[in-house]
Amino acid sequence: MAEWTIQKLLNWTTEHFTEKGIDSPRLSAELLLSHILELKRIELYTQYDKSVAKPQLDKLHDLVKRAGQSEPVAYLVGKTEFYSLELDITQDCLIPRPETELLVERAIEFLRTRSDKQFVCDLCTGSGCIAVAIAKNYPAANIIATDICDAALSVAECNVEKHQLKERIKLLCGDLFDPVIPQLDVGKFDLIICNPPYVSAVEFEKLDKNVKDYEPKSALYAGTDGLDIYRRICKKAGDFLKPGAALMLEIGYAQGQAVKELLEEAQCFEKIIIEKDFHNNDRVVTAKTSK
Ligand SMILES: C[S@@+](CC[C@H](N)C(=O)[O-])C[C@H]1O[C@@H](n2cnc3c(N)ncnc32)[C@H](O)[C@@H]1O
């Protein structure tokens, strides 16, 4: 049987993924191989000529097959990178997207304009990616993060522990603001941040197979027009924000105007800004309460 070196496997898998139309074929090949061989990605290149043993080849074979059928690599290897942090991931939570890093960036910028301890609420936390990235980069942040899905919160818990943030991130299970008890928790926040489900019925049907068949529908779908969760957050957020505080929401590419109108209807925000992402799509809405 021909010898399979790391180099040969990387090249073959990259080509296979390219033919199958898998996103970022080289990166996907590197992630799978480094996962199986328990090596850092860079070590694949420093050990390029090393031959790979049969048991590991068999494991790789299985994962390559599944990835070739559009199963996301992040789920196959059980981890991903977000805001330069390694996070655990399972199929119970959405795979954090690069677009969401823009939301985190704006949140950290906002917090840095303020002083003292800052109270933050991360609704729909999923893997906890937003809460962890904020807490890691803004040491005076105290965060309550909620999600309706217990299994997703278990993943968030692993990520909070992995990054030693248990003292500053409290995870609560429930519907949006419901688990926040003003008498026990802080009642008003300096920042409320949320990347909610925002996919409409029509968009849901058109999602790529790797998203539609593998990521939780409850993390994606938000009613016929995709605005169900925004409607509820916009109505309630004012009750939970301090004066001069901010609500920051990730939005779908065509939802800027609709979400702006929902925020205006709430009549508690004085400044609403819609920002585009690196693909020039509407992506982040920031609304501030008056001082
Ligand atoms: C788009 S994902 C975002 C996850 C993570 N914040 C991120 O940016 O990758 C939406 C999350 O909202 C949660 N969710 C859906 N409906 C909810 C609700 N009514 N209350 C709280 N969480 C909800 C889902 O379980 C899912 O984890």
Short mmCIF file of C-alpha atoms and ligand atoms in Angstrom, two decimals:
data_model
loop_
_atom_site.label_atom_id
_atom_site.label_comp_id
_atom_site.label_asym_id
_atom_site.label_seq_id
_atom_site.Cartn_x
_atom_site.Cartn_y
_atom_site.Cartn_z
CA MET A 1 0.00 0.00 0.00
CA ALA A 2 1.30 3.46 -0.90
CA GLU A 3 2.67 5.50 1.98
CA TRP A 4 0.56 8.51 2.96
CA THR A 5 2.61 11.42 4.26
CA ILE A 6 1.07 14.53 5.79
CA GLN A 7 1.95 16.43 2.63
CA LYS A 8 0.29 13.88 0.35
CA LEU A 9 -2.83 13.79 2.54
CA LEU A 10 -3.12 17.57 2.69
CA ASN A 11 -2.85 17.89 -1.07
CA TRP A 12 -5.23 15.03 -1.79
CA THR A 13 -7.86 16.23 0.70
CA THR A 14 -7.64 19.82 -0.55
CA GLU A 15 -8.22 18.66 -4.10
CA HIS A 16 -11.11 16.43 -3.03
CA PHE A 17 -12.79 19.30 -1.14
CA THR A 18 -12.26 21.65 -4.11
CA GLU A 19 -14.02 19.17 -6.41
CA LYS A 20 -16.86 18.85 -3.89
CA GLY A 21 -17.25 22.64 -3.66
CA ILE A 22 -16.43 22.74 0.07
CA ASP A 23 -15.62 26.23 1.45
CA SER A 24 -11.94 27.01 2.14
CA PRO A 25 -10.72 23.58 0.99
CA ARG A 26 -7.10 23.93 2.13
CA LEU A 27 -8.05 25.27 5.57
CA SER A 28 -10.67 22.54 5.98
CA ALA A 29 -8.08 19.88 5.08
CA GLU A 30 -5.60 21.37 7.57
CA LEU A 31 -8.20 21.50 10.36
CA LEU A 32 -9.23 17.88 9.90
CA LEU A 33 -5.69 16.58 9.66
CA SER A 34 -4.42 18.56 12.64
CA HIS A 35 -7.43 17.33 14.65
CA ILE A 36 -6.76 13.66 13.81
CA LEU A 37 -3.00 13.89 14.34
CA GLU A 38 -3.34 16.11 17.42
CA LEU A 39 -0.94 18.61 15.90
CA LYS A 40 -1.12 22.39 15.56
CA ARG A 41 -1.75 23.51 11.98
CA ILE A 42 1.78 24.88 11.73
CA GLU A 43 3.16 21.48 12.80
CA LEU A 44 1.62 19.86 9.72
CA TYR A 45 4.16 21.84 7.74
CA THR A 46 7.12 21.21 10.02
CA GLN A 47 6.34 17.46 9.84
CA TYR A 48 5.38 17.44 6.17
CA ASP A 49 7.17 14.17 5.34
CA LYS A 50 5.93 12.19 8.33
CA SER A 51 3.90 9.14 7.36
CA VAL A 52 0.44 8.69 8.83
CA ALA A 53 -0.52 5.37 10.46
CA LYS A 54 -3.50 3.23 9.40
CA PRO A 55 -5.79 3.96 12.39
CA GLN A 56 -5.42 7.69 11.84
CA LEU A 57 -5.94 7.26 8.10
CA ASP A 58 -9.18 5.43 8.81
CA LYS A 59 -10.39 8.23 11.09
CA LEU A 60 -9.47 10.83 8.50
CA HIS A 61 -11.26 8.84 5.81
CA ASP A 62 -14.48 9.00 7.83
CA LEU A 63 -14.23 12.74 8.51
CA VAL A 64 -13.27 13.59 4.93
CA LYS A 65 -16.30 11.68 3.71
CA ARG A 66 -18.61 13.53 6.10
CA ALA A 67 -17.10 16.91 5.26
CA GLY A 68 -17.49 16.06 1.57
CA GLN A 69 -21.20 15.58 2.24
CA SER A 70 -21.33 19.16 3.65
CA GLU A 71 -21.08 18.42 7.38
CA PRO A 72 -19.35 21.54 8.78
CA VAL A 73 -15.71 21.01 9.72
CA ALA A 74 -16.20 22.96 12.98
CA TYR A 75 -18.69 20.30 14.14
CA LEU A 76 -16.43 17.47 12.99
CA VAL A 77 -13.47 18.73 14.99
CA GLY A 78 -15.58 20.15 17.84
CA LYS A 79 -13.99 23.55 17.86
CA THR A 80 -13.65 26.81 15.98
CA GLU A 81 -11.92 30.16 16.20
CA PHE A 82 -13.72 33.40 16.95
CA TYR A 83 -12.13 36.77 17.64
CA SER A 84 -8.76 34.93 17.82
CA LEU A 85 -10.05 32.67 20.61
CA GLU A 86 -10.45 28.91 20.40
CA LEU A 87 -14.00 27.85 21.26
CA ASP A 88 -15.68 24.48 21.70
CA ILE A 89 -18.58 23.82 19.37
CA THR A 90 -21.24 21.14 19.07
CA GLN A 91 -24.25 20.78 16.82
CA ASP A 92 -26.36 22.29 19.61
CA CYS A 93 -25.05 25.75 18.80
CA LEU A 94 -24.51 27.92 15.79
CA ILE A 95 -20.96 28.07 14.47
CA PRO A 96 -19.82 31.63 15.21
CA ARG A 97 -19.45 33.67 12.02
CA PRO A 98 -16.73 36.19 11.08
CA GLU A 99 -19.47 38.84 10.57
CA THR A 100 -20.28 38.62 14.28
CA GLU A 101 -16.73 39.77 15.06
CA LEU A 102 -17.78 43.21 13.81
CA LEU A 103 -20.54 43.29 16.43
CA VAL A 104 -18.01 42.34 19.13
CA GLU A 105 -15.58 44.96 17.84
CA ARG A 106 -18.20 47.70 18.17
CA ALA A 107 -19.18 46.50 21.64
CA ILE A 108 -15.60 46.62 22.89
CA GLU A 109 -15.11 50.08 21.35
CA PHE A 110 -18.26 51.29 23.10
CA LEU A 111 -17.22 49.84 26.47
CA ARG A 112 -13.78 51.45 26.16
CA THR A 113 -15.42 54.90 26.01
CA ARG A 114 -16.75 54.26 29.52
CA SER A 115 -15.19 53.77 32.93
CA ASP A 116 -15.87 51.58 35.98
CA LYS A 117 -17.45 48.16 35.92
CA GLN A 118 -19.71 47.70 32.88
CA PHE A 119 -22.78 45.49 33.01
CA VAL A 120 -23.47 43.66 29.78
CA CYS A 121 -26.33 41.39 28.74
CA ASP A 122 -25.69 38.97 25.85
CA LEU A 123 -29.03 37.58 24.67
CA CYS A 124 -29.10 34.40 22.56
CA THR A 125 -25.53 33.58 23.56
CA GLY A 126 -25.32 30.13 21.89
CA SER A 127 -21.68 29.00 22.20
CA GLY A 128 -21.04 32.07 24.36
CA CYS A 129 -18.74 33.46 21.68
CA ILE A 130 -19.82 37.10 22.07
CA ALA A 131 -19.75 37.08 25.88
CA VAL A 132 -16.36 35.34 26.00
CA ALA A 133 -14.80 37.66 23.40
CA ILE A 134 -16.05 40.76 25.22
CA ALA A 135 -15.00 39.54 28.67
CA LYS A 136 -11.57 38.51 27.40
CA ASN A 137 -10.96 41.91 25.81
CA TYR A 138 -12.64 44.16 28.35
CA PRO A 139 -11.67 43.12 31.88
CA ALA A 140 -14.21 45.42 33.58
CA ALA A 141 -17.16 43.72 31.87
CA ASN A 142 -19.62 41.74 33.98
CA ILE A 143 -21.86 39.73 31.71
CA ILE A 144 -25.18 37.94 31.94
CA ALA A 145 -25.66 35.67 28.93
CA THR A 146 -28.97 33.97 28.20
CA ASP A 147 -30.16 31.33 25.77
CA ILE A 148 -33.36 29.32 25.51
CA CYS A 149 -31.45 26.13 24.68
CA ASP A 150 -29.95 24.23 27.60
CA ALA A 151 -27.64 22.19 25.38
CA ALA A 152 -26.20 25.34 23.78
CA LEU A 153 -25.64 26.78 27.25
CA SER A 154 -23.60 23.70 28.20
CA VAL A 155 -21.28 24.52 25.33
CA ALA A 156 -21.14 28.16 26.49
CA GLU A 157 -20.27 26.89 29.97
CA CYS A 158 -17.30 24.93 28.57
CA ASN A 159 -16.10 28.04 26.75
CA VAL A 160 -16.48 30.24 29.82
CA GLU A 161 -14.43 27.73 31.83
CA LYS A 162 -11.87 27.24 29.07
CA HIS A 163 -11.14 30.98 29.13
CA GLN A 164 -11.36 31.26 32.93
CA LEU A 165 -14.22 33.73 32.91
CA LYS A 166 -16.55 32.12 35.42
CA GLU A 167 -16.25 35.09 37.77
CA ARG A 168 -17.49 37.53 35.13
CA ILE A 169 -19.95 35.62 32.94
CA LYS A 170 -23.17 34.27 34.37
CA LEU A 171 -25.13 31.92 32.09
CA LEU A 172 -28.91 31.72 32.44
CA CYS A 173 -31.39 29.56 30.57
CA GLY A 174 -34.63 31.06 29.33
CA ASP A 175 -36.50 33.19 26.83
CA LEU A 176 -34.64 36.45 26.05
CA PHE A 177 -34.81 38.69 29.19
CA ASP A 178 -36.99 36.27 31.21
CA PRO A 179 -34.19 34.70 33.26
CA VAL A 180 -32.83 38.12 34.33
CA ILE A 181 -34.19 38.83 37.79
CA PRO A 182 -33.57 42.50 38.62
CA GLN A 183 -33.64 41.83 42.37
CA LEU A 184 -30.96 39.16 42.13
CA ASP A 185 -29.05 40.19 39.02
CA VAL A 186 -28.22 43.69 37.93
CA GLY A 187 -31.48 45.20 36.67
CA LYS A 188 -30.11 47.73 34.16
CA PHE A 189 -27.28 47.25 31.73
CA ASP A 190 -24.71 49.49 30.09
CA LEU A 191 -24.85 47.33 26.99
CA ILE A 192 -27.29 44.78 25.64
CA ILE A 193 -25.90 42.80 22.74
CA CYS A 194 -27.53 40.10 20.65
CA ASN A 195 -27.03 38.04 17.54
CA PRO A 196 -30.52 36.50 17.40
CA PRO A 197 -32.04 34.07 14.93
CA TYR A 198 -33.00 36.26 11.94
CA VAL A 199 -33.64 34.03 8.93
CA SER A 200 -37.03 34.40 7.20
CA ALA A 201 -39.17 31.51 5.90
CA VAL A 202 -38.14 32.10 2.28
CA GLU A 203 -34.46 32.47 3.15
CA PHE A 204 -34.53 29.34 5.30
CA GLU A 205 -35.55 27.19 2.34
CA LYS A 206 -32.64 28.58 0.33
CA LEU A 207 -29.91 28.06 2.95
CA ASP A 208 -26.85 26.06 1.92
CA LYS A 209 -26.95 22.38 2.85
CA ASN A 210 -24.11 22.75 5.39
CA VAL A 211 -26.26 25.27 7.31
CA LYS A 212 -29.79 23.99 6.76
CA ASP A 213 -29.06 20.32 7.46
CA TYR A 214 -26.60 20.71 10.33
CA GLU A 215 -27.03 23.95 12.31
CA PRO A 216 -29.95 24.18 14.77
CA LYS A 217 -33.07 25.64 13.16
CA SER A 218 -33.86 27.37 16.46
CA ALA A 219 -30.63 29.35 16.09
CA LEU A 220 -31.52 30.51 12.59
CA TYR A 221 -35.24 30.81 11.92
CA ALA A 222 -37.23 33.74 13.26
CA GLY A 223 -40.71 33.66 11.74
CA THR A 224 -42.08 34.49 8.32
CA ASP A 225 -40.15 37.74 7.89
CA GLY A 226 -37.22 36.83 10.17
CA LEU A 227 -38.01 39.73 12.52
CA ASP A 228 -39.81 37.89 15.37
CA ILE A 229 -36.98 38.15 17.90
CA TYR A 230 -36.11 41.78 17.00
CA ARG A 231 -39.75 42.77 17.61
CA ARG A 232 -39.60 41.36 21.13
CA ILE A 233 -36.12 42.69 21.97
CA CYS A 234 -36.90 46.21 20.69
CA LYS A 235 -40.06 46.38 22.83
CA LYS A 236 -38.34 45.23 26.03
CA ALA A 237 -34.75 46.50 25.82
CA GLY A 238 -35.58 50.00 27.11
CA ASP A 239 -36.66 48.54 30.48
CA PHE A 240 -33.22 46.98 30.91
CA LEU A 241 -30.92 49.79 29.73
CA LYS A 242 -29.36 52.60 31.78
CA PRO A 243 -29.42 56.17 30.41
CA GLY A 244 -26.63 56.60 27.84
CA ALA A 245 -26.42 52.84 27.31
CA ALA A 246 -26.41 50.91 24.03
CA LEU A 247 -28.31 48.11 22.37
CA MET A 248 -26.27 46.37 19.66
CA LEU A 249 -27.85 43.85 17.31
CA GLU A 250 -26.53 41.77 14.47
CA ILE A 251 -29.01 41.89 11.57
CA GLY A 252 -29.57 40.16 8.22
CA TYR A 253 -28.36 41.88 5.04
CA ALA A 254 -31.82 43.25 4.17
CA GLN A 255 -33.16 44.01 7.65
CA GLY A 256 -31.57 47.39 8.43
CA GLN A 257 -34.59 49.58 7.71
CA ALA A 258 -37.11 47.22 9.33
CA VAL A 259 -35.10 46.93 12.56
CA LYS A 260 -34.54 50.70 12.61
CA GLU A 261 -38.32 51.19 12.46
CA LEU A 262 -38.87 48.72 15.31
CA LEU A 263 -36.35 50.64 17.41
CA GLU A 264 -38.01 53.96 16.58
CA GLU A 265 -41.41 52.57 17.59
CA ALA A 266 -39.96 51.71 21.00
CA GLN A 267 -39.41 55.48 21.55
CA CYS A 268 -36.52 55.10 23.95
CA PHE A 269 -33.55 55.44 21.64
CA GLU A 270 -32.13 58.76 20.53
CA LYS A 271 -29.51 57.61 18.06
CA ILE A 272 -29.78 54.61 15.73
CA ILE A 273 -26.90 53.66 13.45
CA ILE A 274 -26.84 50.87 10.84
CA GLU A 275 -23.44 49.63 9.80
CA LYS A 276 -22.37 47.47 6.87
CA ASP A 277 -20.01 44.47 7.03
CA PHE A 278 -17.00 43.72 4.81
CA HIS A 279 -19.36 42.41 2.08
CA ASN A 280 -21.18 45.77 2.12
CA ASN A 281 -24.32 44.24 3.68
CA ASP A 282 -26.23 45.81 6.58
CA ARG A 283 -24.94 43.92 9.61
CA VAL A 284 -24.83 45.82 12.91
CA VAL A 285 -27.41 48.16 14.44
CA THR A 286 -26.46 50.32 17.40
CA ALA A 287 -29.15 52.21 19.30
CA LYS A 288 -28.36 54.44 22.27
CA THR A 289 -30.63 55.59 25.06
CA SER A 290 -30.54 59.29 25.95
CA LYS A 291 -28.25 60.35 28.82
C1 LIG B 1 -27.91 33.10 15.73
S1 LIG B 1 -27.60 32.09 17.17
C2 LIG B 1 -26.35 33.09 17.91
C3 LIG B 1 -25.42 32.38 18.81
C4 LIG B 1 -24.20 33.21 19.21
N1 LIG B 1 -24.58 34.37 19.97
C5 LIG B 1 -23.40 33.62 17.98
O1 LIG B 1 -23.33 34.82 17.70
O2 LIG B 1 -22.82 32.74 17.31
C6 LIG B 1 -29.07 32.40 18.08
C7 LIG B 1 -29.18 31.74 19.45
O3 LIG B 1 -30.43 32.20 20.02
C8 LIG B 1 -31.00 31.19 20.79
N2 LIG B 1 -32.43 31.53 20.91
C9 LIG B 1 -33.41 31.36 20.00
N3 LIG B 1 -34.57 31.84 20.49
C10 LIG B 1 -34.31 32.34 21.72
C11 LIG B 1 -35.10 32.97 22.72
N4 LIG B 1 -36.41 33.19 22.53
N5 LIG B 1 -34.52 33.34 23.88
C12 LIG B 1 -33.19 33.11 24.08
N6 LIG B 1 -32.39 32.51 23.17
C13 LIG B 1 -32.94 32.15 22.00
C14 LIG B 1 -30.69 29.92 20.03
O4 LIG B 1 -30.76 28.81 20.90
C15 LIG B 1 -29.28 30.23 19.51
O5 LIG B 1 -28.31 29.75 20.41
#
